[in-house]
PDB file of C-alpha atoms in Angstrom:
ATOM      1  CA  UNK A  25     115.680  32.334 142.614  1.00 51.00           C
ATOM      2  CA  UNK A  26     119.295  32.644 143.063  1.00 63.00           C
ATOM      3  CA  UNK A  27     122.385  33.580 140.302  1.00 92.00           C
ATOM      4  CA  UNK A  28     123.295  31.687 136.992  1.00 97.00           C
ATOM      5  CA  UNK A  29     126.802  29.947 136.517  1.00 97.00           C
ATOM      6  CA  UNK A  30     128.035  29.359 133.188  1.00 98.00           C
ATOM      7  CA  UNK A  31     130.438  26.725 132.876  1.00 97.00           C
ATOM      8  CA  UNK A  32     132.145  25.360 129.729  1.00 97.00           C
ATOM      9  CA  UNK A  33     130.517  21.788 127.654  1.00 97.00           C
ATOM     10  CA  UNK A  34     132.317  19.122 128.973  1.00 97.00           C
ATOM     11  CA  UNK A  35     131.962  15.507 127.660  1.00 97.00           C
ATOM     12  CA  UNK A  36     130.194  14.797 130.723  1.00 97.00           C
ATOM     13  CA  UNK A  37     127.377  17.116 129.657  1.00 97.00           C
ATOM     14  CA  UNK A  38     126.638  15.567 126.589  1.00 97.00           C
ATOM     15  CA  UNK A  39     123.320  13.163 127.936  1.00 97.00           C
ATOM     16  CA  UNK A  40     122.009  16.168 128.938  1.00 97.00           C
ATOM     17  CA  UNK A  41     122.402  18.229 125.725  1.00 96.00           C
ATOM     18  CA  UNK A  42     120.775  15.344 124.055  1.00 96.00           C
ATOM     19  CA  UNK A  43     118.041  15.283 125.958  1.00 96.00           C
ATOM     20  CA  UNK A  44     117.417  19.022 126.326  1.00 96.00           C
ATOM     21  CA  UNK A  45     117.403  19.314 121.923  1.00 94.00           C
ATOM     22  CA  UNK A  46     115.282  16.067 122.138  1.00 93.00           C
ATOM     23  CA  UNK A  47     112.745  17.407 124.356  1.00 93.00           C
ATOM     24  CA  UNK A  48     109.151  18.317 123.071  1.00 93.00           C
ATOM     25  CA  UNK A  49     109.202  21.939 123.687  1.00 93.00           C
ATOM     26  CA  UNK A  50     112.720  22.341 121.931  1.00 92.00           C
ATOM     27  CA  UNK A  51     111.710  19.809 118.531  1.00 89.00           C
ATOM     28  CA  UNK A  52     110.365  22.329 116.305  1.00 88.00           C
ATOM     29  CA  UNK A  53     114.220  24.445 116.524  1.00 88.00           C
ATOM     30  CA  UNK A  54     116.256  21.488 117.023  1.00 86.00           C
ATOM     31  CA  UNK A  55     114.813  18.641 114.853  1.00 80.00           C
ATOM     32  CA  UNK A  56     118.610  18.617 113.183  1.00 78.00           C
ATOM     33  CA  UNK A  57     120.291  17.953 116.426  1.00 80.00           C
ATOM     34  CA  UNK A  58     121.804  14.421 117.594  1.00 80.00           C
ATOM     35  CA  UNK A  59     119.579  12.026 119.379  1.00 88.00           C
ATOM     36  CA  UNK A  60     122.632  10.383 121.045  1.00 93.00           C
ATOM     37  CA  UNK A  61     125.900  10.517 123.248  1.00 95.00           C
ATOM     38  CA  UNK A  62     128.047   9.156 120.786  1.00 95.00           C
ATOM     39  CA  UNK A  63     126.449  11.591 118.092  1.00 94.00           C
ATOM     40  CA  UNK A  64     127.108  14.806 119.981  1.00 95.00           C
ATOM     41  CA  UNK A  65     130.331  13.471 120.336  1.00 96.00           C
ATOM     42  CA  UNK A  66     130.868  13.023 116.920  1.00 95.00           C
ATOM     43  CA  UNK A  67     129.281  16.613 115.569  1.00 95.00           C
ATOM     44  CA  UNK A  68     130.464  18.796 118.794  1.00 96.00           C
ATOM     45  CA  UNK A  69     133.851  17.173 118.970  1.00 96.00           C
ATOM     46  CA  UNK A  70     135.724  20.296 118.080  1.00 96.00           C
ATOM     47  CA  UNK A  71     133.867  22.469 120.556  1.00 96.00           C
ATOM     48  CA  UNK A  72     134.726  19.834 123.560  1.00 96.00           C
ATOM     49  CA  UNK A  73     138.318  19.999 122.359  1.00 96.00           C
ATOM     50  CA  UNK A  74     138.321  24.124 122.109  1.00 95.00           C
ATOM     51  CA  UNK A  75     139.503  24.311 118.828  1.00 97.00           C
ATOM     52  CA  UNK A  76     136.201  25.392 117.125  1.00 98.00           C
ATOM     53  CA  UNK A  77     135.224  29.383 116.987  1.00 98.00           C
ATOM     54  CA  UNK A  78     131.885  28.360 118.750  1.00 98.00           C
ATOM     55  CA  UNK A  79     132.228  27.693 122.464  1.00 98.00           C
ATOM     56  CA  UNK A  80     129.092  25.827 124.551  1.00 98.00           C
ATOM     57  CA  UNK A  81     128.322  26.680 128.166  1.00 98.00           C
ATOM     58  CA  UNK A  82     125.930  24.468 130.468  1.00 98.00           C
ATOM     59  CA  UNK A  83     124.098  27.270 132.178  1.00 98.00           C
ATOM     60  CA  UNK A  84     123.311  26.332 135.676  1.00 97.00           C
ATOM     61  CA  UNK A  85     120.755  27.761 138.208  1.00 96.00           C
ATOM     62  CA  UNK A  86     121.146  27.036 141.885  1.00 94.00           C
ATOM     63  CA  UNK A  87     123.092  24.476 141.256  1.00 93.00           C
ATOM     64  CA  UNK A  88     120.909  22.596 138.558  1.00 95.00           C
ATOM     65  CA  UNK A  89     121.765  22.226 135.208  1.00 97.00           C
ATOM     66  CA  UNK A  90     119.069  23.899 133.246  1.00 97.00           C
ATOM     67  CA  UNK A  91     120.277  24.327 129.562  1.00 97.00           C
ATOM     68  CA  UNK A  92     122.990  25.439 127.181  1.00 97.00           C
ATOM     69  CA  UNK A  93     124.339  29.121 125.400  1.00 98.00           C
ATOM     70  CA  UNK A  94     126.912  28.822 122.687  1.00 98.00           C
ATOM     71  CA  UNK A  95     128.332  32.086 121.003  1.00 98.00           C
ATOM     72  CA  UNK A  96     130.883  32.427 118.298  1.00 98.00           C
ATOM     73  CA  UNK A  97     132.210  35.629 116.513  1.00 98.00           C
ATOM     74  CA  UNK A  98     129.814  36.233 113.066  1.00 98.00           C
ATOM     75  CA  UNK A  99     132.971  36.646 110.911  1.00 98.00           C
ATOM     76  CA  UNK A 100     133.754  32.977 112.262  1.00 98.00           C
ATOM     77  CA  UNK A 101     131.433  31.344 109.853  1.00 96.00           C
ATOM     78  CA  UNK A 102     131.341  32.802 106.060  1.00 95.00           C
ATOM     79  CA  UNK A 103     127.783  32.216 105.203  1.00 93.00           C
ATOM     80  CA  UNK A 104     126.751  33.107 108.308  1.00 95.00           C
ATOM     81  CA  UNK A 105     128.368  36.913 108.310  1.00 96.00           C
ATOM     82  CA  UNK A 106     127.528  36.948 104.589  1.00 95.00           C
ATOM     83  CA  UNK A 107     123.866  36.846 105.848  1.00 95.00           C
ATOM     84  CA  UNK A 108     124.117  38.795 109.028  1.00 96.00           C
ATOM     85  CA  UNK A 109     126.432  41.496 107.727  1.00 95.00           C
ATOM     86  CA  UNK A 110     127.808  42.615 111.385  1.00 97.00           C
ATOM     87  CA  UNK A 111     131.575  41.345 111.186  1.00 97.00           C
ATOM     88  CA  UNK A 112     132.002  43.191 114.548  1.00 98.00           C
ATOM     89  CA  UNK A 113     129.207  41.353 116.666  1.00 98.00           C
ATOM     90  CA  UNK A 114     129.430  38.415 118.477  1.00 98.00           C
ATOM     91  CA  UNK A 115     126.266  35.871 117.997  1.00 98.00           C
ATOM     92  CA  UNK A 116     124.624  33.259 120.607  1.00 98.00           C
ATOM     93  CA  UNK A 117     122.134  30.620 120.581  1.00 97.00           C
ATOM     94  CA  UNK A 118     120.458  29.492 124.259  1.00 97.00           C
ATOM     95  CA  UNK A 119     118.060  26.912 125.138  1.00 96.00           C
ATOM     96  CA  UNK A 120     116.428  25.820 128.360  1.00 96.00           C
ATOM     97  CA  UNK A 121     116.048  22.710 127.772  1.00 95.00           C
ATOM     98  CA  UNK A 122     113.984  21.492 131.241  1.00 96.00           C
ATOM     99  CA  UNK A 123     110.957  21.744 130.328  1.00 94.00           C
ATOM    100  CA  UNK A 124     109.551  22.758 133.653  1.00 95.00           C
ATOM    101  CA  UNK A 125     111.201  26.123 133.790  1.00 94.00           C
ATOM    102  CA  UNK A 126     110.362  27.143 130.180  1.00 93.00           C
ATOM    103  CA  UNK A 127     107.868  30.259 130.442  1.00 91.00           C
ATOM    104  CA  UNK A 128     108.751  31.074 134.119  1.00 93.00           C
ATOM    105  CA  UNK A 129     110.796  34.621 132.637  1.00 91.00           C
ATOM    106  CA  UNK A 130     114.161  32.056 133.046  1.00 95.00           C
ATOM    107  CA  UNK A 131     115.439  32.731 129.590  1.00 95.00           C
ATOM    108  CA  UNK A 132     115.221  36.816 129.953  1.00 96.00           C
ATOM    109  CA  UNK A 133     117.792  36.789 133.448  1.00 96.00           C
ATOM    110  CA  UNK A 134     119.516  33.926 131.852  1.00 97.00           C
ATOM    111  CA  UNK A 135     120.495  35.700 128.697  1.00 98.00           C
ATOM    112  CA  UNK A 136     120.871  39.093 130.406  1.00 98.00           C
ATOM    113  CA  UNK A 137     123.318  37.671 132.943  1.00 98.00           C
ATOM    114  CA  UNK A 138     125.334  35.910 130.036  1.00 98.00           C
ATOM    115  CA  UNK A 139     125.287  38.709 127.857  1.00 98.00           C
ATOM    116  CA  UNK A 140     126.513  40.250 131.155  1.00 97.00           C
ATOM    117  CA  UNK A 141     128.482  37.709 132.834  1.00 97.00           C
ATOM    118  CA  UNK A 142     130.244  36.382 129.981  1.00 98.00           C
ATOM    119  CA  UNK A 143     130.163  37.904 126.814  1.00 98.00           C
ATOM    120  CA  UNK A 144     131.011  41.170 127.886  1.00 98.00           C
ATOM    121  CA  UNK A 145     134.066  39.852 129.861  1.00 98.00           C
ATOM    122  CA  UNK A 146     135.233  37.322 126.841  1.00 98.00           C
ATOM    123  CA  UNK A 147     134.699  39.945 124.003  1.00 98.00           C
ATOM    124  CA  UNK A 148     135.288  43.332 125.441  1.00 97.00           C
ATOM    125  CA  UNK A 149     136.262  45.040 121.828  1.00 97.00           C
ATOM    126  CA  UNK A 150     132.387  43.747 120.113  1.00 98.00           C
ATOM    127  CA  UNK A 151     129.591  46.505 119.791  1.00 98.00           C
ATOM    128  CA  UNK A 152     126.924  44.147 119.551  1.00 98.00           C
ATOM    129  CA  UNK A 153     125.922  40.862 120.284  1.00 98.00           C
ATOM    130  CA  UNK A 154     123.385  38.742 118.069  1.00 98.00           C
ATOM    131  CA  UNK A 155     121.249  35.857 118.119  1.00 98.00           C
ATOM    132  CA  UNK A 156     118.892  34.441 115.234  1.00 97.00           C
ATOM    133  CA  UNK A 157     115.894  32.528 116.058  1.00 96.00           C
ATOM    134  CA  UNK A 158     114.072  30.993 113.739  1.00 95.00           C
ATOM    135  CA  UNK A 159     111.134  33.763 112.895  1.00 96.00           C
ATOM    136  CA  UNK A 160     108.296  31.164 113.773  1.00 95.00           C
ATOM    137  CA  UNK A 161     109.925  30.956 117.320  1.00 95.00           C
ATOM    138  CA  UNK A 162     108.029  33.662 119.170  1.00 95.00           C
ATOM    139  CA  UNK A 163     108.529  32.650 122.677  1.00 94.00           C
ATOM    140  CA  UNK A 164     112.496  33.454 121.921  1.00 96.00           C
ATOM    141  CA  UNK A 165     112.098  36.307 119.766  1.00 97.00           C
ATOM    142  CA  UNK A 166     109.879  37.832 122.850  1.00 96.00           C
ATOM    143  CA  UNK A 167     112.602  36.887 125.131  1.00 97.00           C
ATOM    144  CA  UNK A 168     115.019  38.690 122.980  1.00 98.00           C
ATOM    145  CA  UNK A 169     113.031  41.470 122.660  1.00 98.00           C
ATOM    146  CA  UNK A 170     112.688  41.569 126.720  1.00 97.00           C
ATOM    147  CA  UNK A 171     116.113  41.937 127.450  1.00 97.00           C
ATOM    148  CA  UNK A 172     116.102  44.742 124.740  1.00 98.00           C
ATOM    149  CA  UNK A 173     117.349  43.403 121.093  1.00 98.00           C
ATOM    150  CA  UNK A 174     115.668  44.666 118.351  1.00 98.00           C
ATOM    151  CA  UNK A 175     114.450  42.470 115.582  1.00 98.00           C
ATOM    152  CA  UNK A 176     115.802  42.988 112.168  1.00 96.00           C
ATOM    153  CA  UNK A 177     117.251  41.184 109.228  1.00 95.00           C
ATOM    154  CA  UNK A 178     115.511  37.983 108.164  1.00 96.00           C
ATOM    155  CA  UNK A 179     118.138  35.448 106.654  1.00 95.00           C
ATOM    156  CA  UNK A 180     117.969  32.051 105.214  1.00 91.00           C
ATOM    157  CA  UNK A 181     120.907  30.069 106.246  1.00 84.00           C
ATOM    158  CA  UNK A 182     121.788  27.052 104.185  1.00 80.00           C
ATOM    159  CA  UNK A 183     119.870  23.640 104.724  1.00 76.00           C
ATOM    160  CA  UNK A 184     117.375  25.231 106.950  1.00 78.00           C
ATOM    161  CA  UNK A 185     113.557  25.210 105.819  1.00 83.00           C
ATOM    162  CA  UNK A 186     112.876  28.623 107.527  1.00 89.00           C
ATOM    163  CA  UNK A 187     114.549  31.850 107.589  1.00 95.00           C
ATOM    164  CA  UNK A 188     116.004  33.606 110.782  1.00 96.00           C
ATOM    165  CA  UNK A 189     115.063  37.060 112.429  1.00 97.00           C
ATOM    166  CA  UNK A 190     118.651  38.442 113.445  1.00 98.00           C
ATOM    167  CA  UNK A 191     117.833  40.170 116.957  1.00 98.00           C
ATOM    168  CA  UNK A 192     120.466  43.083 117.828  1.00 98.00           C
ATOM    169  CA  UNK A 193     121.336  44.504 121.127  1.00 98.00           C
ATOM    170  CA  UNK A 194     124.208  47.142 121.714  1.00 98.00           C
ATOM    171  CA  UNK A 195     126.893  45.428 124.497  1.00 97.00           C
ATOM    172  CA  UNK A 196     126.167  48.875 126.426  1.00 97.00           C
ATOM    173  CA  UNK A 197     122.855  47.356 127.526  1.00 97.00           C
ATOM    174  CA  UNK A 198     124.529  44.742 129.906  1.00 98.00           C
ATOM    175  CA  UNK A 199     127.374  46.184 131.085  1.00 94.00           C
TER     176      UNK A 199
END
């Protein structure tokens, strides 16, 4: 398998975010997500325009689109740093959403090369990066671990029935 690109969300992307959250392996962490077009239009609207703090990449493999990354700064969003307590780290959430490449050790290069290929080069003054699965997700938590974060903190974000594991890795692990 070749390299990863990773490409800013463009409108055009949409059908396929849709259908990536909708599909059966990605349910149980995305049951909250829109089901259509004109619904991910309507709740990602300021990320397609740039003038959110979270920015969404279509992550692309050979050529095919496979899945998403979005990362914002943890001070962005109050609750969200209240609960993570890292103002200095920059968090990410990923998802391969074609179901025929989940479990094929994708997601480990894929999130190595972005914390690599792109947050590294977009956020050169953060220490850490940080993503949060939800702590029943094992298959991403294991992934996480893989590329070498460290589980820690368990949080309960607002309006979610579960709480999060906040997974930690130093930025001097991908550059």
């Amino acid at each position: 398998m070749g390299g990863f690109e990773f490409r800013r969300l463009v409108d055009a992307d949409l059908s396929d975010l849709v259908r990536w959250m909708s599909a059966e392996h990605a349910q149980p962490w995305f049951w909250d997500e829109p089901r259509t077009v004109d619904g991910a239009r309507r709740i990602y609207a300021n990320e397609l325009d740039g003038t959110s703090a979270t920015r969404m990449w279509i992550v692309e493999l050979d050529g095919r689109r496979i899945g998403y990354v979005q990362d914002y700064p943890v001070k962005a969003y109050d609750d969200y740093a209240v609960r993570v307590q890292d103002l200095e780290a920059i968090a990410f959430d990923y998802l391969i959403g074609e179901p025929d490449l989940v479990d094929r050790g994708i997601g480990t290069r894929m999130i190595e090369a972005y914390c690599r290929d792109v947050l590294c080069r977009d956020y050169p003054e953060a220490p850490r990066f940080v993503a949060s699965p939800d702590v029943r997700n094992k298959r991403s938590i294991r992934v996480l671990e893989k590329c070498g974060f460290v589980p820690g903190l368990w949080i309960q974000p607002e309006s979610v029935n579960y709480p999060e594991i906040v997974c930690t890795a130093p930025r001097t692990l991908f550059e």
